[in-house]
CSV table of C-alpha atoms in Angstrom, one decimal:
chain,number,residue,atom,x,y,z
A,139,UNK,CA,5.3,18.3,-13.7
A,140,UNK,CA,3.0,18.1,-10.8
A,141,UNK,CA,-0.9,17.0,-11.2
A,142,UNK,CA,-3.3,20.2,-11.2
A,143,UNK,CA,-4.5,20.9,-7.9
A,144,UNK,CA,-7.4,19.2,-6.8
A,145,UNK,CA,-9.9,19.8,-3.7
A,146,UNK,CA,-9.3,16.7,-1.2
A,147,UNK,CA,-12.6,14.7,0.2
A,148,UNK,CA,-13.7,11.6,2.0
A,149,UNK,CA,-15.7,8.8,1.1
A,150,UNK,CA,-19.0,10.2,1.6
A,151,UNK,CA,-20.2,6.3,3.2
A,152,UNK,CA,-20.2,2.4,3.7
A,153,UNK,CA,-20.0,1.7,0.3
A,154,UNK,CA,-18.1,4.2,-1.7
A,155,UNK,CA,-14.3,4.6,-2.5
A,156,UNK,CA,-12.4,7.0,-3.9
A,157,UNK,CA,-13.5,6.3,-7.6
A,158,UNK,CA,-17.2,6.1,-6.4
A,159,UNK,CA,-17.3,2.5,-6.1
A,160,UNK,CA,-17.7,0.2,-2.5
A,161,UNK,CA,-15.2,1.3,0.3
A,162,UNK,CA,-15.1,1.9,3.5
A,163,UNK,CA,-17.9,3.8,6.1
A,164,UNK,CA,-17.5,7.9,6.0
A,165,UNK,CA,-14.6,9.2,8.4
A,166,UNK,CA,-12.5,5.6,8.1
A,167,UNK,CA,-11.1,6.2,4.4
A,168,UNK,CA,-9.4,9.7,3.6
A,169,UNK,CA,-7.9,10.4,0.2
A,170,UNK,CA,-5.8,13.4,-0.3
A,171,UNK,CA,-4.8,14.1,-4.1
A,172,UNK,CA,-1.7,15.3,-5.1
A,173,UNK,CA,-1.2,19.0,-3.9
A,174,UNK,CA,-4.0,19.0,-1.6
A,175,UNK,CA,-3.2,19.8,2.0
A,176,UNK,CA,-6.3,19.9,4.4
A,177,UNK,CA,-6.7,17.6,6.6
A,178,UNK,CA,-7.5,17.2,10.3
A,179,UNK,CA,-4.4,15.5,12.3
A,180,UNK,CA,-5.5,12.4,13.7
A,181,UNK,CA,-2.4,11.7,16.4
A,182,UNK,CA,-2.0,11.7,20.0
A,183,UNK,CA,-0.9,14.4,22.4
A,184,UNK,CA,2.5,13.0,23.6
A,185,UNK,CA,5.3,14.5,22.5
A,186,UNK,CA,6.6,11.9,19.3
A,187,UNK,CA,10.0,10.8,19.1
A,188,UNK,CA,11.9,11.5,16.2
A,189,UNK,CA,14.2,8.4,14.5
A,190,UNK,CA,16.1,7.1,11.4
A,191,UNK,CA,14.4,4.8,9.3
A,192,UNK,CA,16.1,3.0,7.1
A,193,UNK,CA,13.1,1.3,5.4
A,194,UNK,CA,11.5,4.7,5.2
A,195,UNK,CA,14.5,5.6,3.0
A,196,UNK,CA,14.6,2.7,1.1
A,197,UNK,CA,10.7,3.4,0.6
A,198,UNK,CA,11.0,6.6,-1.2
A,199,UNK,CA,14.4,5.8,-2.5
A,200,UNK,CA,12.6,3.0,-4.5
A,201,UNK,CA,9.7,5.6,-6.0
A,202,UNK,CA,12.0,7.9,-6.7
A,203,UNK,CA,11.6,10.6,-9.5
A,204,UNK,CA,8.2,9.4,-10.0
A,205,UNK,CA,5.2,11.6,-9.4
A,206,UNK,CA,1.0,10.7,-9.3
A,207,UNK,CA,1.3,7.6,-7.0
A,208,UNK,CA,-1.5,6.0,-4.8
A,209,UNK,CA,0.0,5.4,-1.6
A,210,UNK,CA,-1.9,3.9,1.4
A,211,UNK,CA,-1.0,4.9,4.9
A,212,UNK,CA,-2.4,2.6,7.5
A,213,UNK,CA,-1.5,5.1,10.4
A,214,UNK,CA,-4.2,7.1,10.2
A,215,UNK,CA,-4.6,10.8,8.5
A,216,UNK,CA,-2.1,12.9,9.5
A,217,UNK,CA,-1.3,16.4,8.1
A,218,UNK,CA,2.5,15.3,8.3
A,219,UNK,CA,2.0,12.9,5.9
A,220,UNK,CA,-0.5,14.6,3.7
A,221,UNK,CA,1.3,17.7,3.3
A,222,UNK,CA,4.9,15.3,2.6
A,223,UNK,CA,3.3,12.9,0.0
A,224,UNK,CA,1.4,15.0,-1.3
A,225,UNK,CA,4.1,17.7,-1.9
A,226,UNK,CA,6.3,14.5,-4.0
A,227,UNK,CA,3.2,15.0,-6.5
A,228,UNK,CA,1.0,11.2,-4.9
A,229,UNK,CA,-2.0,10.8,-3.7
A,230,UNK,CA,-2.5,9.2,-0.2
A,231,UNK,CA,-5.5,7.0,1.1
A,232,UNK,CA,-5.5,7.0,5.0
A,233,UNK,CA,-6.7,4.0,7.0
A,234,UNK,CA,-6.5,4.0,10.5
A,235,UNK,CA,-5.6,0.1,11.2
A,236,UNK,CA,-5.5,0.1,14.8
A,237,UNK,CA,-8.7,1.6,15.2
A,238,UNK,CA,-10.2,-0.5,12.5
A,239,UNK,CA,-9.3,-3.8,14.6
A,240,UNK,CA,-9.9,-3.4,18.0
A,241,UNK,CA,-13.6,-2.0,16.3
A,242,UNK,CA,-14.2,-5.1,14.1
A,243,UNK,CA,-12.3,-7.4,16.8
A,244,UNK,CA,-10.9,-6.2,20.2
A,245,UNK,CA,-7.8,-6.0,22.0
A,246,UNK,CA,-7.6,-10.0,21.8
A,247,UNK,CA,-6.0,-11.3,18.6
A,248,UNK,CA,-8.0,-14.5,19.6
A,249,UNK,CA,-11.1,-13.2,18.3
A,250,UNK,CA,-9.1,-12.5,15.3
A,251,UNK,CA,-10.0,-15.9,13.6
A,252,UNK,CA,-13.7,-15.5,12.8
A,253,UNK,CA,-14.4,-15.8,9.1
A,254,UNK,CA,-17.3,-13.2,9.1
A,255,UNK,CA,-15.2,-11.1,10.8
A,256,UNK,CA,-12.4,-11.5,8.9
A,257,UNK,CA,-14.5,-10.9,6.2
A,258,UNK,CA,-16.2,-7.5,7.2
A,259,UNK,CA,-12.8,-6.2,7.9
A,260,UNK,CA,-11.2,-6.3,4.4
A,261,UNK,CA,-14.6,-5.1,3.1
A,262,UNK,CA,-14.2,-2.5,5.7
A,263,UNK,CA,-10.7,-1.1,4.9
A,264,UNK,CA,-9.4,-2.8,1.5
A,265,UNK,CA,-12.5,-2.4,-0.8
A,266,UNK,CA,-11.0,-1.7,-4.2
A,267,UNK,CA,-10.2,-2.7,-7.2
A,268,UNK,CA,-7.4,-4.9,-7.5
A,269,UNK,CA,-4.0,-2.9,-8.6
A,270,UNK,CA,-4.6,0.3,-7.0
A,271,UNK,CA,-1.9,0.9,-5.0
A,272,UNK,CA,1.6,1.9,-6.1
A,273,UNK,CA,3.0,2.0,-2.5
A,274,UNK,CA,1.6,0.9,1.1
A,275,UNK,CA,3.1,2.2,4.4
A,276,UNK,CA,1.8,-0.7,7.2
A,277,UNK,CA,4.0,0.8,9.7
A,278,UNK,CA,3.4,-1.7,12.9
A,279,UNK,CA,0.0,-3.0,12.3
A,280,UNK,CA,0.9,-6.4,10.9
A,281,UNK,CA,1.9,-7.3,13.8
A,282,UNK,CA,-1.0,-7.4,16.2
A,283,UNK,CA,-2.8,-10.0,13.4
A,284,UNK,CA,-3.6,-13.3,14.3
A,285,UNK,CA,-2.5,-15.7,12.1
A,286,UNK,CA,-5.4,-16.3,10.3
A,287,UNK,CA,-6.6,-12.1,9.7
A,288,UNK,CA,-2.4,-11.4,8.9
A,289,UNK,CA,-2.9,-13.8,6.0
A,290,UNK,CA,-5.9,-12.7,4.4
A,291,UNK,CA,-4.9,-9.1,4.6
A,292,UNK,CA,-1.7,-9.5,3.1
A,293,UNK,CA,-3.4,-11.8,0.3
A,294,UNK,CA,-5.8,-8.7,0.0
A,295,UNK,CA,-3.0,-6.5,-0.3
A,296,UNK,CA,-0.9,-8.9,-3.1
A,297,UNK,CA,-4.2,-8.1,-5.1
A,298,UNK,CA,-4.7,-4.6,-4.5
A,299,UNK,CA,-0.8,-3.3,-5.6
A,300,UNK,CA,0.9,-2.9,-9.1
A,301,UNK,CA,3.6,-5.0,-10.4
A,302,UNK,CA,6.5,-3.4,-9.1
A,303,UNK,CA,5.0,-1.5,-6.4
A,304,UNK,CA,6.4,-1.6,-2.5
A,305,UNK,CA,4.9,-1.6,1.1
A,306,UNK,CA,6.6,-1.2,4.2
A,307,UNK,CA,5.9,-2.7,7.6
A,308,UNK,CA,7.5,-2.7,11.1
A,309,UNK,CA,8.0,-5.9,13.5
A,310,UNK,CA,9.1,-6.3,16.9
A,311,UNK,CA,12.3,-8.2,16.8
A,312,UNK,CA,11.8,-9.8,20.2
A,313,UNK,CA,11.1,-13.6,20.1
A,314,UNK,CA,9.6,-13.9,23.7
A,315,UNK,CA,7.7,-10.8,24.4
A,316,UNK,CA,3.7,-11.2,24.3
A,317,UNK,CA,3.0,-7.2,24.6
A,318,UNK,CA,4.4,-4.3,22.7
A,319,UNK,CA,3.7,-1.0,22.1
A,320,UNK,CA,1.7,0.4,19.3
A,321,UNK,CA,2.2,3.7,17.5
A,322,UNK,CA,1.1,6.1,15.0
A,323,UNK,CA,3.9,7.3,12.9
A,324,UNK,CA,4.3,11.0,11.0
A,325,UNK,CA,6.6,11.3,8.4
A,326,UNK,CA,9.6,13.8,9.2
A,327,UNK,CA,10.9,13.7,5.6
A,328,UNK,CA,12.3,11.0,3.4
A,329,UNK,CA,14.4,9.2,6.0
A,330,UNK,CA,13.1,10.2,9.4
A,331,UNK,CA,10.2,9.6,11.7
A,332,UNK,CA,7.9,11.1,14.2
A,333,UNK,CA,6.8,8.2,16.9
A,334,UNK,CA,4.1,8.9,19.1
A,335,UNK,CA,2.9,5.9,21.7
A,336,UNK,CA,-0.6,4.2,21.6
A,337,UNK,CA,-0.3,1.9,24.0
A,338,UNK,CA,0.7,-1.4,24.8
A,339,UNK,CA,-1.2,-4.3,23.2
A,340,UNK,CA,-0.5,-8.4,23.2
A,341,UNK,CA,1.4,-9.5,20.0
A,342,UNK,CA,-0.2,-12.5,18.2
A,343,UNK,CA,2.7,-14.5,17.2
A,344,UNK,CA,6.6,-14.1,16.3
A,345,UNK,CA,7.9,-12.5,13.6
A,346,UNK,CA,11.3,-13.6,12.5
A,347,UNK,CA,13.2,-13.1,9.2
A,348,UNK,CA,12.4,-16.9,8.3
A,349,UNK,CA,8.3,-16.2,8.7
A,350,UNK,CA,8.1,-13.3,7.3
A,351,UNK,CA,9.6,-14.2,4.0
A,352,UNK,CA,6.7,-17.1,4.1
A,353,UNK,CA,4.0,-14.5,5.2
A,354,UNK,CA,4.9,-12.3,1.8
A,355,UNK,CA,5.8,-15.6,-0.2
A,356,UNK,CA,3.6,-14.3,-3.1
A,357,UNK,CA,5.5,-11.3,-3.3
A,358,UNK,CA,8.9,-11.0,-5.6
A,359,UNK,CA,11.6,-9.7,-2.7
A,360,UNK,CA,11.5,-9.2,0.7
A,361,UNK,CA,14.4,-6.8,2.7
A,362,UNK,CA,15.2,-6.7,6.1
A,363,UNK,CA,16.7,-3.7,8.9
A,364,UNK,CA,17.1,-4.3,12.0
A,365,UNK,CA,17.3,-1.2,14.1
A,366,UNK,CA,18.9,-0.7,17.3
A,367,UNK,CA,15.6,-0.5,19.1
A,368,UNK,CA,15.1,-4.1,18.2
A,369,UNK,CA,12.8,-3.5,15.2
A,370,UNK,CA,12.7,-5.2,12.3
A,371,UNK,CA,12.0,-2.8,8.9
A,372,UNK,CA,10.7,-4.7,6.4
A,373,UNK,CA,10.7,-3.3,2.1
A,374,UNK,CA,8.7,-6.1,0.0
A,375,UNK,CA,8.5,-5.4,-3.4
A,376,UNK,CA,5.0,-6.9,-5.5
């Protein structure tokens, strides 16, 4: 059975979450319980493109038959993916990551390596209490970390998931290229989705098969797809 309906809200400011503790500044952090469905769309005017996702399958194929969820979706709030994880009975907690870093650091991923920084973006946009989260959607935003900022968040985001629980992330599976292009992702249903671009940005180091099993060593598995548009889907399980 579904949860009771409940009215949806925001974080009323810098230093309140969802359960009314610290979290992040007003209009950054949007939580949608289950069978809620307002929200204002947050993606771009270009027409998306519409593709198969394998590790969008294997996402929901994993929470299967399970209802009441906190999910975090880093792409933003988007009515899309409101109205669809909310109608499987979750609730969804809406970051949008690309905004969030070129605000704490810029378009260079060189600036990425300040600790202060570094610090004042996880209090930004992961401020709660460890095992919250049954289920992350990253989408591409991994990718445009340095080194130093991709490790603390995904140390921050070890803490802040259940046992058992699952994220998925997107990488560019070119080895030379220094640019790629960024976007923000709607949810068709449980195995397709709605691309729209964001524009190009510079790429702060490779990601092959090899480094991300390092980068999510903490983790229990990690599960590669390749995709004929030469990007790699990645399911890690907590």
């Amino acid at each position: 059975m579904l949860p009771e309906k409940l009215r949806s809200f925001f974080t009323a400011a810098a230093g309140q979450n969802a359960a009314g503790g610290p979290g992040s500044p007003a209009g950054v952090s949007r939580v949608v319980p289950a069978g809620s469905f307002s929200a204002r769309p947050s993606f771009h005017a270009a027409a998306p493109v519409t593709r198969q996702s394998r590790g969008l399958e294997q996402f929901f194929f994993n929470i299967r038959d399970i209802v009441g969820l906190s999910i975090l979706d880093l792409s933003g709030a988007t009515q899309e993916n409101i109205n669809f994880l909310t109608s499987l009975g979750h609730k969804i907690y809406s970051q949008d990551m690309m905004r969030s870093l070129d605000e704490a650091f810029g378009r260079d991923p060189a600036e990425q390596t300040n600790p202060s920084r570094i610090d004042y973006f996880l209090r930004t946009n992961f401020d709660y209490q460890p095992d919250t989260f049954d289920g992350a959607l990253l989408w591409d935003s991994l990718q445009f970390m340095g080194p130093a900022l991709l490790n603390a968040t995904v140390d921050r985001l070890h803490d802040l998931m259940r046992p058992k629980s699952y994220l998925l992330a997107f990488f560019n599976a070119h080895d030379r290229v220094t640019e790629v292009m960024s976007h923000a992702f709607r949810i068709g249903d449980n195995q397709t989705i709605l691309l729209a671009e964001r524009g190009m940005r510079p790429t702060a180091q490779v990601f092959n098969n090899r480094n991300l099993e390092k980068l999510f060593g903490k983790f229990e598995t990690v599960k590669f797809f390749l995709t004929r548009e030469s990007l790699r889907e990645v399911i890690v399980r907590r």
